[in-house]
Structure formats: structure tokens, C-alpha cells
Amino acid sequence: MTIYSAPPVRLSQTEGTPPAAFTWFLMGSAGRGEHQPGSDQDHGLVYDQGGEEVQQYFLALGREISRRLADRGYPLCMGHVMSSIPRWCRSRSGWQSQLEQWLREKRWETLRYVLIFMDARPLVGDSQLVIDLRERVYGYCAKDPAILLRLWENTAWLKKGMGLFGQFLTEEKGPHAGAINLKETGLFPYINAIRLLAIRESVHETSTALRLERLCALASYGWLETYQAYFKRLMAYRKRAGVTNHPDYIRVADLSREEKKELKHLIRKGAELYRRTGQWLKRGTVW
């Protein structure tokens, strides 16, 4: 059992009886079930009653969870996506208002927050609280489909994994010299594209593999099937990453000639998937 399959804090021993029903949830790679040893923390909390005292209770709980996770080897999130931060620890009504505000503003930062939340995977408490919030986002996007294109544009910039002549663009200096960030250059195009399509089709799964499975079961998404195999192969390479003391980096020199060729192909296909997803959202066709 990993720490992300069990509560990191026993509430009755540390903070007393919770004053309201709540859900503590994971986001980021942990929310998608794609985290590696050394991945940092990404989590949030929603509770079903408002009030200053209730909020202070759950913020204190969030701080305790963050501290205990850090003690067990999960680094604090540098972007402050943790249930100890008010933005990620709100009442049900507070979350509803905040999500709608983020979507209305349509700024790069607020849309990034929305995308982070859409990977929320309940781990402790009443999961319906998260499901209901996600439904509100689906409803908002159904009324304003243009928001999906805005979300697509929001994640369009990607770190390049290959240069003009098809060579790997490895880190030149530092502890990861000679390695590429497999998550940023290879996996993100798949993760970001499939998340958007999951929002469009109101798919509640949070792992990319399960989202792909649900989408491929829909008649209009047969074009996604080849990308399932590509993503699975990339995840196999991801399990070999971490050789440079970072969970996302893989050293090119450790790959065979055939593996280098395959990895380049998988990276190209990820970029292709992202482009096709944009076409799908714009015109309803990928051709």
C-alpha cells in the first residue's frame, strides 16, 4: 500500500472530529495515478459547510497533511497546490464560486487552475463533493464550448524534446545533463489532449489511460485508438526514468538505438495528437 492509497493523517488523533463532511483529494500526477517516487505533493480539500471556524479547521488539517507527507518523502509543491493553501481548501459553495470565476476570467493562470482541479481524485471522505464540482465544470463548458479551445491554447506550449534535425534536445548542464524530461516533452501532449476530450465528453475518470479507454468506447473517438498504444509505451519508458535523481528525466545514453528511434516516434505522435485534438475541438474532425 502506498501513502497515496491511505489517509496520511488520522483525524481523530490529530484534529478532533471534523466539523463537516469533506473530501481530501489528490491532483497532478497523483490525481491521475501516474506519480513516481519523488513526485511532489498536489492535493486539495472540499467541505460541505462554510464559516470561518470550519475553514480554519480544514486549513490546519491541510497543513498537517502536507507536513506528514513531506516527512515521508513527498516534497512540498513549489506551486503551492496543497490543501494547506486557501485556494485549494474551500467549502462546497466556495469551490463552486471559485471554479466559475476561474472559467469566466479565462486568464492563463485561472484556466491552469481549472485544469489542475480536473485531475482531482478523491482519496478520503465523501467523493461526491468532488464529483459534483466536476459536473459544474462540465456544465459550464457545455454552455460555452469555446472555453475548450481556450483551455487547449492554454496548454499548447510544450517543451521541445527534439530539434530541427530529429535529434534529442537533452539538458546541456546541471544534474540532468544528457537527459530529457520525458514528462514535459513526451507525456504532457497526451495528458493534456486527453484531459480536454474527457471534459468535452464528461468523463469522470482521472487517469489518462482510463480516460482514453472511456473515450475510445465512444463511436466518434475511434481515431484515438492508436494513441492508446503510444501512451502505454511512453509510460513504460517513464518507469525507467529517474536515473538522474529526478522522477521525470531519462538519460538518452541509456537507450538502445531501437529505443531511441521508438521514443522519437512516440514524442512525434504526442505532438500529432495534440494538434488533432485542436482540430477536433474547432471543426469536429481530425483530418
Short mmCIF file of C-alpha atoms in Angstrom, two decimals:
data_model
loop_
_atom_site.label_atom_id
_atom_site.label_comp_id
_atom_site.label_asym_id
_atom_site.label_seq_id
_atom_site.Cartn_x
_atom_site.Cartn_y
_atom_site.Cartn_z
CA MET A 1 0.00 0.00 0.00
CA THR A 2 1.41 3.41 -0.95
CA ILE A 3 0.88 6.56 1.01
CA TYR A 4 -1.49 7.73 -1.72
CA SER A 5 -3.81 4.81 -1.13
CA ALA A 6 -4.28 5.55 2.57
CA PRO A 7 -5.02 8.65 4.67
CA PRO A 8 -1.77 10.31 5.74
CA VAL A 9 -3.41 11.67 8.89
CA ARG A 10 -5.70 10.02 11.42
CA LEU A 11 -8.17 12.80 12.02
CA SER A 12 -9.44 11.66 15.39
CA GLN A 13 -5.92 11.71 16.81
CA THR A 14 -4.69 14.99 15.41
CA GLU A 15 -7.50 17.45 14.89
CA GLY A 16 -10.59 16.13 16.66
CA THR A 17 -13.90 15.36 14.96
CA PRO A 18 -14.22 17.14 11.60
CA PRO A 19 -16.90 19.85 11.82
CA ALA A 20 -18.31 18.97 8.39
CA ALA A 21 -18.35 16.26 5.75
CA PHE A 22 -15.37 16.68 3.47
CA THR A 23 -13.22 15.15 0.74
CA TRP A 24 -9.45 15.22 0.62
CA PHE A 25 -8.31 14.68 -2.95
CA LEU A 26 -5.15 14.28 -5.00
CA MET A 27 -4.33 16.24 -8.13
CA GLY A 28 -1.46 16.38 -10.60
CA SER A 29 0.28 13.11 -11.42
CA ALA A 30 -1.02 11.55 -8.18
CA GLY A 31 -4.57 12.51 -9.14
CA ARG A 32 -4.03 10.73 -12.44
CA GLY A 33 -2.37 7.76 -10.73
CA GLU A 34 0.79 8.47 -12.73
CA HIS A 35 3.11 9.66 -9.98
CA GLN A 36 6.64 8.39 -9.49
CA PRO A 37 8.76 8.10 -6.35
CA GLY A 38 9.99 11.63 -5.70
CA SER A 39 6.94 13.33 -7.25
CA ASP A 40 5.90 16.41 -5.29
CA GLN A 41 2.61 16.95 -3.50
CA ASP A 42 -0.58 18.12 -5.26
CA HIS A 43 -3.77 17.89 -3.21
CA GLY A 44 -6.86 19.78 -2.13
CA LEU A 45 -9.85 19.68 0.17
CA VAL A 46 -13.55 20.49 -0.08
CA TYR A 47 -16.01 20.55 2.83
CA ASP A 48 -19.77 20.99 2.75
CA GLN A 49 -20.24 23.85 5.22
CA GLY A 50 -18.99 27.42 5.21
CA GLY A 51 -17.81 29.57 8.10
CA GLU A 52 -14.52 30.90 9.37
CA GLU A 53 -14.06 28.29 12.12
CA VAL A 54 -14.73 25.43 9.74
CA GLN A 55 -12.24 26.82 7.26
CA GLN A 56 -9.58 27.22 9.94
CA TYR A 57 -10.07 23.60 10.99
CA PHE A 58 -9.56 22.26 7.49
CA LEU A 59 -6.64 24.57 6.72
CA ALA A 60 -4.96 23.27 9.88
CA LEU A 61 -5.69 19.75 8.71
CA GLY A 62 -4.21 20.59 5.31
CA ARG A 63 -1.02 21.86 6.97
CA GLU A 64 -0.77 18.68 8.99
CA ILE A 65 -1.21 16.51 5.91
CA SER A 66 1.41 18.48 3.96
CA ARG A 67 3.88 18.20 6.81
CA ARG A 68 3.39 14.47 7.23
CA LEU A 69 3.66 13.82 3.51
CA ALA A 70 6.89 15.82 3.45
CA ASP A 71 8.17 13.75 6.38
CA ARG A 72 7.51 10.62 4.32
CA GLY A 73 9.47 11.86 1.31
CA TYR A 74 6.91 13.72 -0.78
CA PRO A 75 8.34 17.18 -1.48
CA LEU A 76 6.11 20.20 -0.89
CA CYS A 77 4.60 21.58 -4.09
CA MET A 78 6.62 24.57 -5.30
CA GLY A 79 3.44 25.88 -6.96
CA HIS A 80 1.56 25.70 -3.62
CA VAL A 81 -1.09 23.26 -4.88
CA MET A 82 -1.78 21.84 -1.43
CA SER A 83 -4.74 21.64 0.92
CA SER A 84 -2.89 23.90 3.36
CA ILE A 85 -3.45 26.82 0.93
CA PRO A 86 -6.87 28.59 0.98
CA ARG A 87 -7.21 28.42 -2.83
CA TRP A 88 -7.20 24.62 -2.65
CA CYS A 89 -9.12 24.24 0.64
CA ARG A 90 -12.63 25.61 0.37
CA SER A 91 -16.24 24.91 1.21
CA ARG A 92 -18.52 23.42 -1.42
CA SER A 93 -20.03 26.84 -2.19
CA GLY A 94 -16.59 28.45 -2.10
CA TRP A 95 -15.32 25.95 -4.67
CA GLN A 96 -18.38 26.49 -6.88
CA SER A 97 -17.83 30.25 -6.92
CA GLN A 98 -14.10 29.91 -7.42
CA LEU A 99 -14.38 27.49 -10.37
CA GLU A 100 -16.94 29.68 -12.13
CA GLN A 101 -14.78 32.74 -11.53
CA TRP A 102 -11.72 30.97 -12.98
CA LEU A 103 -13.69 29.97 -16.08
CA ARG A 104 -15.24 33.42 -16.55
CA GLU A 105 -11.90 35.19 -16.28
CA LYS A 106 -10.29 32.85 -18.86
CA ARG A 107 -6.82 34.02 -17.91
CA TRP A 108 -3.88 31.69 -18.45
CA GLU A 109 -3.40 31.27 -14.71
CA THR A 110 -7.06 30.73 -13.80
CA LEU A 111 -7.53 28.21 -16.60
CA ARG A 112 -4.43 26.39 -15.41
CA TYR A 113 -6.09 26.10 -12.00
CA VAL A 114 -9.20 24.63 -13.62
CA LEU A 115 -7.12 22.03 -15.47
CA ILE A 116 -5.30 21.12 -12.27
CA PHE A 117 -8.62 20.63 -10.49
CA MET A 118 -9.99 18.40 -13.25
CA ASP A 119 -7.45 15.72 -12.27
CA ALA A 120 -8.85 15.67 -8.70
CA ARG A 121 -9.11 12.08 -7.43
CA PRO A 122 -10.94 11.71 -4.08
CA LEU A 123 -8.98 9.67 -1.58
CA VAL A 124 -10.58 10.34 1.82
CA GLY A 125 -14.15 11.33 2.67
CA ASP A 126 -17.27 11.96 0.59
CA SER A 127 -16.16 11.70 -3.05
CA GLN A 128 -19.49 13.07 -4.26
CA LEU A 129 -18.34 16.55 -3.27
CA VAL A 130 -15.64 16.41 -5.94
CA ILE A 131 -17.86 14.70 -8.50
CA ASP A 132 -20.47 17.46 -8.13
CA LEU A 133 -17.86 20.17 -8.62
CA ARG A 134 -16.52 18.48 -11.73
CA GLU A 135 -20.06 18.27 -13.08
CA ARG A 136 -20.38 22.02 -12.73
CA VAL A 137 -17.31 22.48 -14.91
CA TYR A 138 -18.75 20.10 -17.49
CA GLY A 139 -22.00 22.08 -17.45
CA TYR A 140 -20.18 25.38 -17.86
CA CYS A 141 -18.16 24.05 -20.82
CA ALA A 142 -21.29 22.61 -22.44
CA LYS A 143 -22.88 26.07 -22.36
CA ASP A 144 -19.73 27.77 -23.62
CA PRO A 145 -17.86 25.26 -25.88
CA ALA A 146 -15.36 27.96 -26.87
CA ILE A 147 -13.84 27.58 -23.43
CA LEU A 148 -12.43 24.21 -24.51
CA LEU A 149 -10.41 25.87 -27.26
CA ARG A 150 -9.19 28.42 -24.75
CA LEU A 151 -8.12 25.55 -22.49
CA TRP A 152 -6.41 23.89 -25.48
CA GLU A 153 -4.48 27.09 -26.22
CA ASN A 154 -3.57 27.30 -22.55
CA THR A 155 -1.57 24.07 -22.75
CA ALA A 156 -0.33 24.44 -26.33
CA TRP A 157 3.20 25.49 -25.38
CA LEU A 158 5.31 22.45 -24.75
CA LYS A 159 8.96 21.92 -24.07
CA LYS A 160 10.57 20.51 -27.24
CA GLY A 161 12.07 17.06 -26.99
CA MET A 162 13.61 17.05 -30.44
CA GLY A 163 15.41 19.55 -32.63
CA LEU A 164 15.02 20.54 -36.28
CA PHE A 165 17.02 17.55 -37.50
CA GLY A 166 15.24 14.99 -35.31
CA GLN A 167 17.88 14.89 -32.60
CA PHE A 168 17.01 14.72 -28.89
CA LEU A 169 17.28 18.06 -27.15
CA THR A 170 18.90 16.97 -23.91
CA GLU A 171 19.76 19.12 -20.92
CA GLU A 172 23.17 20.65 -21.56
CA LYS A 173 24.21 21.47 -18.00
CA GLY A 174 23.42 20.62 -14.41
CA PRO A 175 22.44 17.37 -12.71
CA HIS A 176 20.26 16.27 -15.65
CA ALA A 177 22.85 16.86 -18.39
CA GLY A 178 22.41 14.35 -21.21
CA ALA A 179 18.82 13.56 -20.22
CA ILE A 180 15.41 14.68 -21.44
CA ASN A 181 12.39 15.49 -19.32
CA LEU A 182 10.12 12.70 -20.50
CA LYS A 183 7.07 14.09 -18.73
CA GLU A 184 7.28 17.56 -20.24
CA THR A 185 8.39 16.58 -23.74
CA GLY A 186 6.64 13.26 -24.22
CA LEU A 187 3.75 12.70 -21.83
CA PHE A 188 2.21 16.15 -21.48
CA PRO A 189 0.80 16.29 -25.05
CA TYR A 190 -1.07 13.04 -24.41
CA ILE A 191 -2.17 14.01 -20.87
CA ASN A 192 -3.34 17.49 -21.85
CA ALA A 193 -5.16 16.42 -25.01
CA ILE A 194 -6.98 13.52 -23.40
CA ARG A 195 -7.99 15.63 -20.39
CA LEU A 196 -9.66 18.17 -22.70
CA LEU A 197 -11.53 15.47 -24.58
CA ALA A 198 -12.61 13.96 -21.25
CA ILE A 199 -14.02 17.34 -20.21
CA ARG A 200 -15.85 17.62 -23.53
CA GLU A 201 -17.43 14.21 -23.03
CA SER A 202 -18.00 14.49 -19.24
CA VAL A 203 -15.72 11.55 -18.45
CA HIS A 204 -15.10 11.38 -14.70
CA GLU A 205 -12.03 9.15 -14.81
CA THR A 206 -8.84 10.97 -13.89
CA SER A 207 -6.09 8.66 -15.14
CA THR A 208 -5.07 9.27 -18.75
CA ALA A 209 -5.22 5.56 -19.56
CA LEU A 210 -8.80 5.21 -18.27
CA ARG A 211 -9.87 8.43 -19.95
CA LEU A 212 -8.52 7.02 -23.21
CA GLU A 213 -10.40 3.78 -22.63
CA ARG A 214 -13.69 5.57 -21.97
CA LEU A 215 -13.27 7.87 -24.95
CA CYS A 216 -12.35 5.06 -27.34
CA ALA A 217 -15.59 3.32 -26.36
CA LEU A 218 -17.48 6.24 -27.91
CA ALA A 219 -18.30 5.89 -31.59
CA SER A 220 -16.80 9.22 -32.61
CA TYR A 221 -13.40 8.58 -31.00
CA GLY A 222 -12.10 5.62 -32.97
CA TRP A 223 -9.26 7.85 -34.16
CA LEU A 224 -7.85 7.76 -30.62
CA GLU A 225 -7.19 4.02 -30.51
CA THR A 226 -3.65 4.11 -31.91
CA TYR A 227 -2.70 6.69 -29.32
CA GLN A 228 -3.63 4.29 -26.53
CA ALA A 229 -0.74 2.04 -27.52
CA TYR A 230 1.62 5.00 -27.88
CA PHE A 231 0.76 6.30 -24.42
CA LYS A 232 1.23 2.86 -22.89
CA ARG A 233 4.71 2.60 -24.40
CA LEU A 234 5.62 6.07 -23.14
CA MET A 235 4.54 5.11 -19.63
CA ALA A 236 6.83 2.08 -19.86
CA TYR A 237 9.72 4.43 -20.59
CA ARG A 238 8.56 6.63 -17.70
CA LYS A 239 9.12 3.73 -15.31
CA ARG A 240 12.76 3.75 -16.37
CA ALA A 241 13.10 7.49 -15.71
CA GLY A 242 14.51 8.92 -12.54
CA VAL A 243 18.09 7.87 -13.18
CA THR A 244 19.31 11.43 -12.66
CA ASN A 245 17.65 11.71 -9.25
CA HIS A 246 14.54 13.26 -10.75
CA PRO A 247 11.35 11.26 -11.41
CA ASP A 248 10.82 12.73 -14.89
CA TYR A 249 14.23 12.54 -16.54
CA ILE A 250 15.59 9.73 -18.68
CA ARG A 251 19.19 9.63 -19.89
CA VAL A 252 19.45 9.23 -23.67
CA ALA A 253 22.75 7.34 -23.42
CA ASP A 254 20.93 4.56 -21.54
CA LEU A 255 18.68 3.87 -24.53
CA SER A 256 19.46 1.42 -27.32
CA ARG A 257 19.38 2.53 -30.94
CA GLU A 258 15.92 1.00 -31.41
CA GLU A 259 14.63 2.57 -28.20
CA LYS A 260 15.80 5.99 -29.28
CA LYS A 261 14.01 5.54 -32.59
CA GLU A 262 10.82 4.44 -30.85
CA LEU A 263 10.91 7.22 -28.28
CA LYS A 264 11.26 9.84 -31.00
CA HIS A 265 8.27 8.31 -32.77
CA LEU A 266 6.20 8.42 -29.58
CA ILE A 267 7.11 12.06 -28.97
CA ARG A 268 6.13 12.99 -32.54
CA LYS A 269 2.82 11.16 -32.15
CA GLY A 270 2.09 13.09 -28.96
CA ALA A 271 2.50 16.38 -30.83
CA GLU A 272 0.28 15.00 -33.59
CA LEU A 273 -2.40 14.03 -31.06
CA TYR A 274 -2.39 17.49 -29.56
CA ARG A 275 -2.73 19.13 -32.98
CA ARG A 276 -5.56 16.79 -33.93
CA THR A 277 -7.33 17.48 -30.66
CA GLY A 278 -7.32 21.19 -31.52
CA GLN A 279 -8.81 20.40 -34.93
CA TRP A 280 -11.44 18.22 -33.29
CA LEU A 281 -12.44 20.98 -30.92
CA LYS A 282 -12.54 23.56 -33.72
CA ARG A 283 -14.12 21.62 -36.56
CA GLY A 284 -15.23 18.25 -35.25
CA THR A 285 -12.73 16.45 -37.49
CA VAL A 286 -9.08 15.49 -37.12
CA TRP A 287 -8.32 15.32 -40.86
#
